Coordinates of C-alpha atoms in Angstrom, one line a residue:
M98 CA 24.5 -130.1 -144.6
L99 CA 20.6 -130.1 -144.8
P100 CA 19.2 -133.5 -145.9
N101 CA 17.3 -133.7 -149.2
L102 CA 14.0 -132.6 -147.7
Y103 CA 12.2 -131.6 -150.8
S104 CA 12.1 -132.1 -154.6
N105 CA 13.6 -129.5 -157.1
D106 CA 10.0 -128.5 -158.1
L107 CA 9.1 -127.8 -154.5
T108 CA 12.3 -125.9 -154.0
D109 CA 11.4 -123.6 -156.9
L110 CA 7.9 -123.1 -155.6
L111 CA 8.7 -122.3 -152.0
F112 CA 12.0 -120.6 -152.4
E113 CA 13.0 -119.1 -155.7
N114 CA 9.5 -118.0 -156.9
S115 CA 8.6 -116.2 -153.7
D116 CA 8.8 -112.5 -153.3
D117 CA 9.2 -112.8 -149.5
F118 CA 12.1 -114.0 -147.4
I119 CA 11.9 -117.8 -146.9
G120 CA 14.5 -119.7 -145.0
I121 CA 15.1 -123.0 -143.2
Y122 CA 16.5 -122.8 -139.7
D123 CA 18.2 -125.6 -137.8
L124 CA 16.7 -125.5 -134.3
V125 CA 19.4 -127.7 -132.9
N126 CA 22.4 -125.8 -134.2
E127 CA 20.5 -122.5 -134.1
Q128 CA 21.3 -121.2 -137.5
F129 CA 19.9 -120.9 -141.0
V130 CA 20.9 -123.7 -143.5
R131 CA 18.9 -122.3 -146.5
V132 CA 17.7 -118.9 -147.6
N133 CA 16.0 -118.0 -150.9
R134 CA 17.1 -115.3 -153.3
A135 CA 14.4 -112.8 -152.2
G136 CA 15.6 -113.2 -148.6
V137 CA 19.2 -112.6 -149.6
R138 CA 18.3 -109.4 -151.4
L139 CA 16.0 -108.2 -148.5
L140 CA 18.8 -108.5 -146.0
G141 CA 21.3 -106.8 -148.3
F142 CA 23.7 -109.7 -148.9
S143 CA 25.4 -110.5 -152.2
S144 CA 24.7 -114.2 -152.0
E145 CA 23.2 -116.9 -149.9
A146 CA 26.6 -118.1 -149.0
A147 CA 27.6 -114.7 -147.7
L148 CA 24.4 -114.6 -145.5
L149 CA 24.9 -118.1 -144.1
A150 CA 28.6 -117.2 -143.3
D151 CA 27.6 -114.1 -141.4
P152 CA 28.0 -114.9 -137.7
I153 CA 25.0 -112.8 -136.6
R154 CA 22.4 -112.8 -139.4
S155 CA 22.8 -116.5 -140.0
R156 CA 21.6 -117.0 -136.4
S157 CA 19.0 -114.2 -135.9
L158 CA 17.1 -111.7 -138.1
R159 CA 16.2 -109.4 -135.2
H160 CA 17.7 -106.0 -134.8
E161 CA 18.6 -107.0 -131.2
P162 CA 19.2 -110.8 -131.2
L163 CA 17.9 -112.8 -128.3
E164 CA 20.5 -114.4 -126.1
G165 CA 20.8 -116.9 -123.3
E166 CA 17.5 -117.9 -121.5
H167 CA 15.3 -115.6 -123.7
R168 CA 16.6 -117.4 -126.9
A169 CA 16.2 -120.9 -125.4
S170 CA 12.7 -120.0 -124.1
L171 CA 11.5 -118.8 -127.5
I172 CA 12.9 -122.0 -129.3
E173 CA 11.1 -124.1 -126.7
R174 CA 7.8 -122.3 -127.3
I175 CA 8.2 -122.7 -131.0
L176 CA 8.9 -126.4 -130.8
S177 CA 6.0 -126.9 -128.4
A178 CA 3.4 -125.0 -130.4
G179 CA 4.8 -125.9 -133.9
H180 CA 3.8 -122.3 -135.1
H181 CA 4.8 -118.8 -134.1
E182 CA 4.1 -115.3 -135.4
E183 CA 5.4 -111.9 -134.3
T184 CA 6.2 -108.4 -135.7
T185 CA 9.6 -107.1 -134.8
Q186 CA 12.4 -104.9 -136.0
I187 CA 14.8 -106.6 -138.6
R188 CA 18.4 -105.6 -139.2
R189 CA 20.0 -105.6 -142.7
Q190 CA 23.7 -106.2 -143.4
D191 CA 24.3 -102.4 -143.7
G192 CA 22.8 -101.8 -140.2
Q193 CA 19.5 -100.3 -141.4
T194 CA 16.4 -101.7 -139.8
F195 CA 12.8 -102.2 -140.8
W196 CA 9.6 -103.7 -139.4
G197 CA 8.9 -107.3 -140.5
Q198 CA 6.4 -110.0 -139.7
L199 CA 7.9 -113.4 -138.8
I200 CA 5.8 -116.5 -139.5
I201 CA 7.5 -119.7 -138.2
N202 CA 6.4 -123.3 -138.6
T203 CA 8.4 -126.3 -137.4
F204 CA 9.0 -129.7 -139.0
S205 CA 11.3 -132.6 -138.5
T206 CA 13.3 -135.0 -140.7
Q207 CA 15.7 -137.7 -139.9
E208 CA 15.1 -137.0 -136.2
K209 CA 16.3 -133.4 -136.5
Q210 CA 14.1 -130.3 -135.8
F211 CA 13.9 -127.5 -138.3
A212 CA 11.8 -124.3 -138.8
L213 CA 10.4 -122.9 -142.0
I214 CA 10.7 -119.1 -141.5
R215 CA 8.9 -116.5 -143.7
L216 CA 9.6 -112.8 -143.3
I217 CA 7.2 -110.1 -144.7
D218 CA 8.6 -106.5 -144.9
Q219 CA 6.1 -104.2 -143.2
G220 CA 8.2 -101.1 -143.1
R221 CA 6.2 -99.1 -145.6
L222 CA 2.9 -99.9 -143.8
H223 CA 4.4 -98.7 -140.5
Q224 CA 5.6 -95.5 -142.2
A225 CA 2.2 -94.8 -143.7
E226 CA 0.5 -95.4 -140.3
R227 CA 2.9 -92.9 -138.7
E228 CA 2.3 -90.3 -141.4
L229 CA -1.4 -90.7 -141.1
E230 CA -1.2 -90.3 -137.3
Y231 CA 0.9 -87.1 -137.7
S232 CA -1.6 -85.8 -140.2
V233 CA -4.5 -86.4 -137.8
R234 CA -2.6 -84.7 -135.0
R235 CA -2.0 -81.6 -137.1
Y236 CA -5.6 -81.4 -138.0
E237 CA -6.7 -81.8 -134.4
A238 CA -4.2 -79.1 -133.3
I239 CA -5.6 -76.6 -135.9
F240 CA -9.2 -77.4 -135.0
S241 CA -8.8 -77.4 -131.2
N242 CA -6.5 -74.4 -131.0
A243 CA -8.4 -72.1 -133.3
T244 CA -9.1 -68.6 -131.9
I245 CA -12.7 -68.7 -133.1
G246 CA -15.5 -71.1 -132.2
I247 CA -16.0 -74.0 -134.6
I248 CA -19.1 -76.3 -134.5
V249 CA -19.8 -79.2 -137.0
C250 CA -23.3 -80.6 -137.2
D251 CA -25.1 -83.1 -139.4
E252 CA -28.1 -82.5 -141.7
Q253 CA -30.5 -82.9 -138.7
G254 CA -28.7 -80.2 -136.8
Q255 CA -27.1 -82.6 -134.3
I256 CA -23.8 -81.3 -133.2
V257 CA -21.1 -83.9 -133.9
S258 CA -17.9 -81.9 -133.1
A259 CA -17.0 -78.6 -131.3
N260 CA -13.6 -77.1 -130.5
Q261 CA -12.4 -75.7 -127.2
K262 CA -13.2 -72.0 -128.2
A263 CA -16.8 -73.0 -128.9
D264 CA -17.1 -74.6 -125.5
E265 CA -15.7 -71.5 -123.9
L266 CA -17.9 -69.0 -125.8
L267 CA -21.1 -71.0 -125.1
G268 CA -20.3 -71.9 -121.5
Y269 CA -20.2 -75.7 -121.9
K270 CA -17.8 -78.4 -120.6
P271 CA -15.8 -80.4 -123.1
G272 CA -18.0 -82.9 -124.8
E273 CA -21.4 -81.4 -123.7
L274 CA -22.1 -79.7 -127.0
T275 CA -22.1 -83.0 -128.9
T276 CA -25.3 -84.1 -127.0
L277 CA -27.2 -81.0 -128.2
T278 CA -28.6 -79.7 -131.5
I279 CA -27.6 -76.4 -133.2
E280 CA -31.1 -75.0 -132.5
Q281 CA -30.3 -75.1 -128.7
M282 CA -27.5 -72.6 -129.4
V283 CA -29.9 -69.8 -130.7
P284 CA -32.0 -67.6 -128.4
T285 CA -35.4 -68.9 -127.2
G286 CA -38.1 -68.2 -129.8
V287 CA -35.7 -68.2 -132.8
G288 CA -35.2 -72.0 -132.9
R289 CA -38.2 -72.8 -135.2
Y290 CA -37.1 -70.0 -137.6
H291 CA -33.5 -71.2 -137.5
Q292 CA -34.6 -74.8 -138.3
K293 CA -36.2 -73.5 -141.6
L294 CA -33.0 -71.7 -142.4
R295 CA -31.0 -74.9 -141.7
E296 CA -33.2 -76.9 -144.0
S297 CA -32.9 -74.3 -146.7
F298 CA -29.1 -74.4 -146.4
N299 CA -29.1 -78.2 -146.6
A300 CA -31.0 -78.0 -149.9
N301 CA -28.5 -75.6 -151.4
P302 CA -25.2 -75.6 -149.3
Q303 CA -22.7 -72.9 -150.1
V304 CA -19.9 -71.1 -148.3
R305 CA -21.3 -67.8 -147.0
S306 CA -21.8 -65.5 -144.0
M307 CA -25.1 -65.5 -142.0
G308 CA -27.3 -62.6 -140.9
H309 CA -27.1 -60.3 -143.9
N310 CA -28.5 -56.9 -142.8
R311 CA -29.5 -58.2 -139.3
D312 CA -27.9 -58.9 -136.0
L313 CA -27.2 -62.4 -134.9
H314 CA -27.1 -63.7 -131.3
A315 CA -26.0 -67.0 -129.6
Q316 CA -27.3 -68.4 -126.4
R317 CA -25.0 -69.7 -123.6
K318 CA -25.7 -72.7 -121.4
D319 CA -26.9 -70.3 -118.6
G320 CA -29.5 -68.7 -120.9
S321 CA -27.6 -65.4 -121.5
V322 CA -27.2 -64.2 -125.1
F323 CA -24.4 -62.4 -126.9
P324 CA -23.8 -60.9 -130.4
V325 CA -21.9 -63.0 -132.9
E326 CA -20.7 -63.2 -136.4
I327 CA -21.2 -66.6 -138.1
S328 CA -19.8 -67.9 -141.4
L329 CA -20.9 -71.3 -142.8
S330 CA -19.1 -73.9 -144.7
Y331 CA -19.8 -77.5 -145.5
F332 CA -18.3 -80.9 -146.6
K333 CA -19.7 -84.3 -147.5
L334 CA -18.5 -87.7 -146.3
E335 CA -20.0 -90.8 -147.9
N336 CA -22.8 -88.6 -149.4
E337 CA -23.8 -87.2 -145.9
L338 CA -23.8 -83.4 -145.6
F339 CA -22.0 -81.8 -142.6
V340 CA -22.2 -78.1 -141.9
V341 CA -19.4 -76.1 -140.3
A342 CA -20.2 -72.9 -138.4
Y343 CA -17.4 -70.5 -137.5
I344 CA -18.5 -68.3 -134.6
I345 CA -16.9 -65.0 -133.4
D346 CA -18.0 -63.1 -130.3
I347 CA -18.4 -59.5 -131.3
T348 CA -19.5 -58.1 -127.9
F349 CA -16.5 -55.7 -127.8
K350 CA -17.1 -54.7 -131.4
K351 CA -20.8 -53.8 -130.6
E352 CA -19.7 -51.8 -127.6
A353 CA -17.2 -50.0 -129.7
E354 CA -19.9 -49.2 -132.2
Q355 CA -22.1 -47.8 -129.5
Q356 CA -19.3 -45.7 -128.2
L357 CA -18.6 -44.5 -131.8
L358 CA -22.3 -43.5 -132.2
A359 CA -22.3 -41.7 -128.8
H360 CA -19.1 -39.9 -129.9
R361 CA -20.7 -38.9 -133.2
D362 CA -23.8 -37.5 -131.3
H363 CA -21.5 -35.6 -129.0
I364 CA -19.7 -34.0 -132.0
E365 CA -23.0 -33.1 -133.6
R366 CA -24.1 -31.3 -130.4
L367 CA -20.8 -29.4 -130.4
N368 CA -21.3 -28.4 -134.0
A369 CA -24.8 -27.0 -133.1
D370 CA -23.4 -25.0 -130.2
L371 CA -20.5 -23.7 -132.3
E372 CA -22.9 -22.5 -135.1
Q373 CA -24.7 -20.3 -132.5
K374 CA -21.4 -18.8 -131.4
V375 CA -19.7 -18.4 -134.8
A376 CA -19.5 -14.6 -134.5
D377 CA -17.3 -14.5 -131.4
R378 CA -15.8 -18.0 -131.5
T379 CA -14.5 -18.3 -135.0
H380 CA -10.9 -19.2 -134.0
A381 CA -12.1 -21.8 -131.5
L382 CA -14.4 -23.2 -134.2
M383 CA -11.6 -23.6 -136.7
N384 CA -9.5 -25.5 -134.2
T385 CA -12.4 -27.8 -133.4
L386 CA -13.0 -28.4 -137.1
D387 CA -9.4 -29.4 -137.5
Q388 CA -9.7 -31.9 -134.6
L389 CA -12.9 -33.3 -136.2
E390 CA -11.1 -33.7 -139.5
Q391 CA -8.3 -35.7 -137.8
S392 CA -10.9 -37.8 -136.0
K393 CA -12.6 -38.5 -139.3
D394 CA -9.4 -39.6 -140.9
E395 CA -8.6 -41.9 -138.0
L396 CA -12.1 -43.4 -138.1
A397 CA -11.8 -43.9 -141.9
R398 CA -8.4 -45.6 -141.5
A399 CA -9.8 -47.8 -138.7
L400 CA -12.8 -48.8 -140.8
A401 CA -10.7 -49.5 -143.8
A402 CA -8.4 -51.7 -141.7
E403 CA -11.4 -53.5 -140.2
R404 CA -12.8 -54.1 -143.7
E405 CA -9.4 -55.4 -144.9
L406 CA -9.2 -57.7 -141.8
G407 CA -12.7 -59.0 -142.5
E408 CA -11.9 -59.8 -146.1
L409 CA -8.7 -61.6 -145.1
K410 CA -10.6 -63.7 -142.6
S411 CA -13.3 -64.5 -145.1
R412 CA -10.7 -65.5 -147.8
F413 CA -8.7 -67.6 -145.3
V414 CA -11.8 -69.4 -144.0
S415 CA -13.0 -70.1 -147.6
M416 CA -9.5 -71.2 -148.7
A417 CA -8.8 -73.3 -145.6
S418 CA -12.1 -75.1 -145.7
H419 CA -11.6 -76.1 -149.3
E420 CA -7.8 -76.9 -149.2
F421 CA -8.1 -79.0 -146.0
R422 CA -11.5 -80.7 -146.7
T423 CA -10.4 -82.4 -150.0
P424 CA -7.1 -84.0 -148.8
L425 CA -8.6 -85.0 -145.4
T426 CA -11.4 -86.7 -147.2
A427 CA -8.9 -88.5 -149.4
V428 CA -6.9 -89.7 -146.4
L429 CA -10.1 -91.0 -144.7
T430 CA -11.3 -92.8 -147.8
S431 CA -7.9 -94.4 -148.4
A432 CA -7.5 -95.5 -144.8
T433 CA -11.0 -97.1 -145.0
L434 CA -10.1 -98.9 -148.2
I435 CA -6.8 -100.2 -146.8
E436 CA -8.8 -102.1 -144.2
K437 CA -10.6 -104.0 -147.1
Y438 CA -7.3 -105.6 -148.3
P439 CA -5.9 -107.6 -145.3
N440 CA -4.3 -110.4 -147.3
S441 CA -0.6 -110.4 -148.3
D442 CA -1.4 -110.9 -151.9
Q443 CA -3.3 -107.6 -151.9
Q444 CA -0.2 -105.5 -151.3
D445 CA -0.5 -103.8 -154.7
K446 CA -4.0 -102.5 -153.8
R447 CA -2.9 -101.4 -150.4
Q448 CA 0.2 -99.7 -151.9
K449 CA -2.0 -97.7 -154.2
H450 CA -3.9 -96.2 -151.3
L451 CA -0.8 -95.8 -149.2
N452 CA 0.8 -93.7 -152.0
R453 CA -2.4 -91.6 -152.1
I454 CA -2.2 -91.0 -148.3
R455 CA 1.5 -90.1 -148.6
V456 CA 0.9 -87.5 -151.4
T457 CA -2.1 -86.1 -149.5
V458 CA -0.1 -85.8 -146.3
N459 CA 2.7 -84.0 -148.1
H460 CA 0.2 -81.6 -149.6
L461 CA -1.2 -80.8 -146.1
N462 CA 2.4 -80.3 -144.9
D463 CA 3.0 -77.8 -147.7
I464 CA -0.1 -75.9 -146.8
L465 CA 0.8 -75.8 -143.1
E466 CA 4.4 -74.7 -144.0
E467 CA 3.0 -71.8 -146.0
F468 CA 0.8 -70.7 -143.0
L469 CA 3.7 -71.0 -140.6
S470 CA 6.0 -69.0 -142.9
V471 CA 3.5 -66.2 -143.2
G472 CA 3.0 -66.1 -139.4
K473 CA 6.8 -66.0 -138.8
L474 CA 7.2 -63.2 -141.4
E475 CA 4.4 -61.2 -139.8
E476 CA 6.0 -61.6 -136.4
G477 CA 9.5 -60.7 -137.6
K478 CA 11.0 -64.0 -136.7
I479 CA 12.7 -64.6 -140.0
E480 CA 16.0 -62.8 -140.8
A481 CA 18.5 -63.0 -143.6
H482 CA 21.8 -64.8 -142.7
P483 CA 24.2 -64.3 -145.7
A484 CA 26.8 -66.9 -146.4
E485 CA 29.1 -68.0 -149.3
V486 CA 26.8 -69.6 -151.9
D487 CA 27.6 -71.5 -155.1
V488 CA 24.6 -70.3 -157.1
A489 CA 25.0 -72.9 -159.9
G490 CA 25.3 -75.8 -157.3
L491 CA 22.3 -74.5 -155.3
V492 CA 20.2 -74.2 -158.4
A493 CA 21.2 -77.7 -159.6
E494 CA 20.3 -79.3 -156.3
T495 CA 17.0 -77.5 -156.2
V496 CA 16.2 -78.6 -159.8
T497 CA 17.0 -82.2 -158.9
D498 CA 14.7 -82.0 -155.9
M499 CA 11.8 -80.8 -158.1
Q500 CA 12.0 -83.7 -160.6
G501 CA 9.3 -85.6 -158.8
M502 CA 6.8 -82.8 -159.5
L503 CA 7.3 -82.7 -163.3
K504 CA 4.5 -83.6 -165.6
P505 CA 5.0 -86.0 -168.5
N506 CA 7.8 -84.9 -170.8
Q507 CA 8.2 -81.6 -168.8
T508 CA 11.8 -80.4 -168.2
I509 CA 13.7 -77.8 -166.3
Q510 CA 16.7 -76.2 -168.1
T511 CA 19.3 -73.9 -166.6
D512 CA 21.5 -71.1 -168.1
L513 CA 23.7 -69.7 -165.4
L514 CA 26.7 -67.4 -165.6
C515 CA 27.9 -67.2 -162.0
P516 CA 31.5 -68.6 -162.0
K517 CA 32.3 -67.4 -158.5
P518 CA 30.6 -67.9 -155.1
V519 CA 28.4 -65.0 -153.9
W520 CA 27.3 -63.8 -150.5
L521 CA 23.6 -64.5 -149.9
D522 CA 21.3 -66.3 -147.5
P523 CA 21.2 -69.8 -149.1
S524 CA 18.1 -71.0 -147.2
L525 CA 15.9 -68.1 -148.3
L526 CA 17.2 -68.3 -151.9
R527 CA 16.4 -72.1 -152.0
K528 CA 12.9 -71.5 -150.6
I529 CA 12.3 -68.8 -153.3
L530 CA 13.5 -71.1 -156.0
V531 CA 11.3 -74.0 -154.8
N532 CA 8.3 -71.8 -154.7
L533 CA 8.8 -70.2 -158.1
L534 CA 9.7 -73.5 -159.8
S535 CA 6.6 -75.2 -158.2
N536 CA 4.4 -72.5 -159.6
A537 CA 6.1 -72.8 -163.1
I538 CA 5.6 -76.6 -163.1
K539 CA 2.0 -76.4 -161.8
Y540 CA 0.7 -73.8 -164.2
S541 CA 2.5 -75.3 -167.3
G542 CA 1.4 -78.2 -169.3
P543 CA 3.0 -81.6 -170.1
G544 CA 6.0 -81.4 -172.5
S545 CA 6.7 -77.7 -171.6
V546 CA 10.1 -76.3 -170.7
V547 CA 10.9 -74.3 -167.5
L548 CA 14.1 -72.2 -167.8
V549 CA 16.2 -70.9 -164.9
K550 CA 18.4 -68.1 -166.3
G551 CA 20.9 -66.1 -164.2
T552 CA 23.9 -63.9 -164.2
C553 CA 26.3 -62.5 -161.5
A554 CA 27.9 -59.2 -162.2
D555 CA 28.7 -56.0 -160.3
D556 CA 27.9 -57.5 -156.9
Q557 CA 24.4 -58.3 -158.1
L558 CA 22.6 -61.6 -158.8
S559 CA 19.9 -61.6 -161.4
L560 CA 17.7 -64.8 -161.7
A561 CA 14.8 -65.3 -164.0
I562 CA 12.3 -68.2 -164.0
I563 CA 10.6 -68.5 -167.3
D564 CA 7.7 -70.9 -168.1
Q565 CA 5.4 -71.6 -171.0
G566 CA 2.3 -71.8 -168.9
M567 CA -1.2 -70.3 -168.8
G568 CA 0.0 -66.8 -168.1
I569 CA -1.6 -64.1 -165.9
S570 CA -4.0 -61.3 -167.0
K571 CA -2.9 -57.6 -166.6
A572 CA -5.8 -57.0 -164.1
D573 CA -4.5 -59.8 -161.8
Q574 CA -0.8 -58.9 -161.9
D575 CA -1.1 -55.9 -159.6
H576 CA -2.4 -58.2 -156.8
L577 CA -0.3 -61.4 -157.2
F578 CA 2.0 -60.6 -154.2
E579 CA -1.0 -60.0 -151.8
R580 CA -1.9 -62.6 -149.2
F581 CA -4.5 -65.3 -150.3
F582 CA -4.8 -63.8 -153.8
R583 CA -5.5 -66.2 -156.6
A584 CA -5.6 -65.2 -160.3
N585 CA -9.0 -65.7 -162.0
N586 CA -7.7 -68.3 -164.4
A587 CA -6.1 -70.4 -161.6
I588 CA -9.1 -70.8 -159.4
N589 CA -9.5 -74.5 -160.2
V590 CA -5.8 -75.2 -159.6
P591 CA -5.1 -76.2 -155.9
G592 CA -3.2 -73.5 -154.0
T593 CA -3.4 -71.1 -151.0
G594 CA -2.5 -67.8 -152.6
L595 CA 0.4 -67.4 -150.2
G596 CA 3.4 -68.5 -152.4
L597 CA 4.2 -65.2 -154.2
H598 CA 3.4 -63.2 -151.0
I599 CA 6.1 -65.2 -149.2
V600 CA 8.5 -64.9 -152.1
G601 CA 8.1 -61.1 -152.1
R602 CA 8.7 -60.9 -148.3
Y603 CA 11.9 -63.1 -148.6
V604 CA 13.2 -60.9 -151.4
E605 CA 12.5 -57.9 -149.3
L606 CA 14.5 -59.4 -146.4
M607 CA 17.4 -59.9 -148.8
Q608 CA 17.1 -56.2 -149.8
G609 CA 16.3 -57.2 -153.4
T610 CA 13.5 -56.7 -155.9
V611 CA 11.2 -59.0 -157.8
S612 CA 9.4 -58.2 -161.1
L613 CA 6.9 -60.1 -163.2
Q614 CA 6.1 -60.1 -167.0
S615 CA 3.3 -62.3 -168.3
E616 CA 0.7 -62.6 -171.1
L617 CA -2.3 -64.9 -171.0
G618 CA -1.5 -68.1 -172.8
Q619 CA 2.1 -67.1 -173.4
G620 CA 3.8 -68.0 -170.1
T621 CA 5.3 -66.0 -167.3
T622 CA 8.7 -64.6 -166.4
I623 CA 9.6 -63.7 -162.8
T624 CA 12.9 -61.9 -162.3
L625 CA 14.8 -61.6 -159.0
T626 CA 17.5 -58.9 -158.5
L627 CA 19.6 -59.4 -155.3
P628 CA 22.7 -57.7 -154.0
S629 CA 25.3 -60.4 -153.7
G630 CA 28.9 -59.3 -153.1
T631 CA 31.6 -62.0 -152.9
S632 CA 32.4 -63.5 -149.5
N633 CA 35.8 -61.7 -149.4
T634 CA 34.1 -58.3 -150.2
A635 CA 31.5 -58.9 -147.5
S636 CA 34.1 -59.7 -144.8
R637 CA 35.9 -56.5 -145.5

């Protein structure tokens, strides 16, 4: 038994009123003789007696207990120094592990040596650090592997960052661009004019394209110039403006335009010659005109496709710069603020910013998942794999997973009439439900009800998601399933404009249809109709 080392008041103060694990360890017999209630709970035991009776945890808190010479050496160092601190993995009774900080101080009484051990749970801090590291790695992957050049400079025009494509386009080695100014990237003689344009942009920054009604050129390290298209974006960190330039080499585009002009001149000469020979070459002229008409249609289709591609790029750059800038700024700010709270009694303040980082990282994950899904759909890498599905069970699980997104007093109700399993791709169906329920929750107010209504009949599943949200105008409804499209009344609500596009493609893969009915201010109903024979029917 441990001698009476302390008064009852001191026991309450050091043990029972502490939120951390505190225990007294007999360094001679190498085992705990006292553990407070917080420590018992932390290690997952029902009582102090149960912990002290455990042959492993009563001797060591480590995930992998030290044995033999290592254990003896550590005890000798602790006795010699009188104090020891380390961060290591701790094992609970159920086998789960977490990172904890051990703070050990020795004392003696009645010629026996003891240690006062305090254990602080650092598992959530380690998890937040890992999530932040993963987020930074994803950002670096997107920035570094972009297929267009990206340069970031400050208000003075000093380049602070450039990706690999920018180095390649401008002929510099990695890291060289950050020693230069943006004016050194423009042709000689244009630098002073460009400096005035940069100062004008700093005074009124906005996302836009450069070079309206004029050709733009960039200058390589060797002095050569090449035609470019440049779009500008910006962001602010700690009230300092940073400008982002997206650079595309259009050398091949310009060469194609020259070829197109040469081809047009050639056609005009042919027309002039044909007009002079109209009397005896009528048949040949008609054939030539048919060929010209075909060329005109092909050119029109090519130009239309190019305009569409340009619009998609512009919408993507605008959306990505906005959707990534805000969460990344939040992550950077929260990480900076965490450093200001190093003390253990400031955990609540750290936790507030850790939660903010976690929410922001999850938001970035969602954006990246949508981008990856669109890419896989475009490349034909996603296929439907039907299996036996309990529709009611799948819907119930999905609704449970969405509870964390609900606003105050907001609820999801279900009304399903599908008594038998059906034959569908459960993964695609779950992703469709998550996307539609997320939209219904996001665009509906607190206290509203989202209804999931469905029936199974005649080898067909009909599911409707009905919300009481802001609704969608008639003009916007025709474009909702297009990539990057956002309704006019949802511009201020975060989103990528990819969700309904992905839903439409998933429904198409499942050979179904999707329809939408909505009125402004009166909510929205989205109905899925999917062929869904029973598993027995499908096997036959």
